[in-house]
Steps between C-alpha positions, in 0.01 A plus 500: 500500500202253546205620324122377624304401182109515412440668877323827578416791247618538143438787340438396140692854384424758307749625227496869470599710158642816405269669256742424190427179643806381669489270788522784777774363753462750727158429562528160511773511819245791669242209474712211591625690789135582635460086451800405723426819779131323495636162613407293158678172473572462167468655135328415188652667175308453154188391597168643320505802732870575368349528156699186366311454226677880383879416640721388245760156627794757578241751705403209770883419503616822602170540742645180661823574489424857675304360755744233612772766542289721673350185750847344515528526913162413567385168525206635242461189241445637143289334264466546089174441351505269168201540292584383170377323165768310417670252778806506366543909531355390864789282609738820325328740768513210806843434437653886433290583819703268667818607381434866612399402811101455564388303802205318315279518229106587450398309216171553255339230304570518146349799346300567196450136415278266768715228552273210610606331882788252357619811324540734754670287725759401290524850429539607899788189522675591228547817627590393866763269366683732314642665844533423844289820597184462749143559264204589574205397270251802411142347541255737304245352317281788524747760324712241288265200395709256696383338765775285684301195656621277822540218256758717324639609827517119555762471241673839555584390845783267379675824353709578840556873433113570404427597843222736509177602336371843441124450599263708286231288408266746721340159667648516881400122516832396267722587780338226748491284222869576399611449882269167561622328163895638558595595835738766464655342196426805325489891675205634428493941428159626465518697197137727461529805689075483628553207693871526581361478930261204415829345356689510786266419722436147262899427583682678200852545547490868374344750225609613180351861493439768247424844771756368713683747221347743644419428902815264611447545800116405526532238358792350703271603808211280369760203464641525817164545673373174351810295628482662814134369555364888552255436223262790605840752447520370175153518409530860599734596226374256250155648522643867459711319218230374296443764262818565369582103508231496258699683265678196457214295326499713145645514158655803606645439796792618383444824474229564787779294723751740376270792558469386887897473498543932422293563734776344780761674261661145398397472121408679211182455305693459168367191360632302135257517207266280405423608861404881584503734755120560665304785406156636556283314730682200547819692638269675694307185688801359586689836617191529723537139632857587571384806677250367730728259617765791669221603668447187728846345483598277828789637657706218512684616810202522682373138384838346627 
């Protein structure tokens, strides 16, 4: 089955646990199936929303290994995050993600330790050479301290399977500059949820989104607006959207991302320590913002 790559909405996913803490399976296919029934076009496992930092090696095996099995007639690529310290426990992941079956790879600059530019290319390379699966470079300098430069990209684009970039510098003008200095050498998925319409509209390919986890099918709607040229019906929803999409821009996004995801009744709130469930006011604000939002909701049906 051919498989479209770095094209449309990813959910970046969340994991959901059992309160012994135990991956909760059940949960996870509730949420996966609201993702596919909501038109997304591909899946992100073990990103910072899945709480990667907390999953132990085996954990984002079996997540992967679960979700191929469960998308195995769709033509639904899956991707594993890597976001590791060492590069060679990297190429490990890339290339037993590859034997059990992923579709491509999201890959992190090296964490903890700032690798300088010549660094974390060789870093990204490595990795890409150790398997024949499609990457796509995270670009975050704003959460990780690594900002990947054109002149980087420059050199990256002799790696044939580094194919697309996560885009989350938060400056729209990259994406012009990434299309004027490479064409389409590289797809380009807009990766902060705030801006995820300007995105589009500046020629990204797709999104990688964080309350996609919880509103599939808005968020495939706001895609499929913008390539449709009915900006104004996309602006519609995105403007409804806002407040929750800023959920997305926090430390805790996590959990208030999880929070918005029980309310649909396709997570739990159950979060891994050092991270905590919300109390007091905090739970409150954002309970409020998810609230508010049911009250307005665009009827999708309506706006077709």
């Amino acid at each position: 089955m051919t498989k479209e790559l770095w094209k449309g909405i990813y959910p970046a996913l969340l994991t959901p646990f059992k309160e012994n803490g135990e991956i909760d399976f059940d949960m996870f296919g509730k949420n996966l199936t609201a993702q596919l029934e909501g038109g997304v076009h591909g899946l992100i496992l073990a990103g910072s929303l899945g709480e990667a930092s907390t999953l132990s090696t085996q954990e984002k095996y079996d997540l992967l290994t679960y979700t191929v099995n469960f998308v195995a007639d769709k033509a639904v690529p899956v991707i594993l995050g890597i976001a590791e310290q060492a590069t060679s426990e990297a190429i490990k992941i890339a290339k037993k993600a590859e034997e059990l079956g992923a579709d491509g790879l999201m890959v992190l600059p090296p964490m903890r330790y700032k690798a300088d530019d010549r660094e974390t290319v060789v870093y990204f390379t490595t990795i890409a050479n150790s398997t024949s699966l499609p990457m796509m470079v995270y670009n975050n300098p704003v959460d990780y301290g690594n900002l990947v430069t054109l002149d980087m990209f420059e050199q990256l684009a002799d790696v044939p399977n580094i194919q697309a970039v996560k885009e989350s510098t938060r400056d729209l003008t990259n994406i012009t500059r990434m299309i004027n200095r490479f064409g389409d050498r590289f797809k380009i998925l807009g990766g902060v949820d705030t801006i995820t319409t300007e995105a589009l509209l500046m020629g990204a390919d797709g999104i990688v989104a964080g309350l996609v986890d919880a509103y599939p099918k808005e968020t495939v709607a706001i895609y499929e607006y913008v390539k449709a040229g009915e900006i104004q019906k996309a602006l519609e929803i995105f403007r409804w959207f806002l407040p929750l999409l800023e959920l997305d821009i926090h430390a805790k996004l996590v959990q208030y991302i999880k929070l918005a995801a029980v309310s649909e009744g396709i997570s739990n709130e159950t979060v891994r320590a050092p991270r905590l469930p919300l109390v007091g006011e905090e739970r409150e604000r954002v309970l409020k913002i998810i609230a508010d939002s049911k009250v307005n909701r665009p009827n999708l049906e309506v706006n077709a």
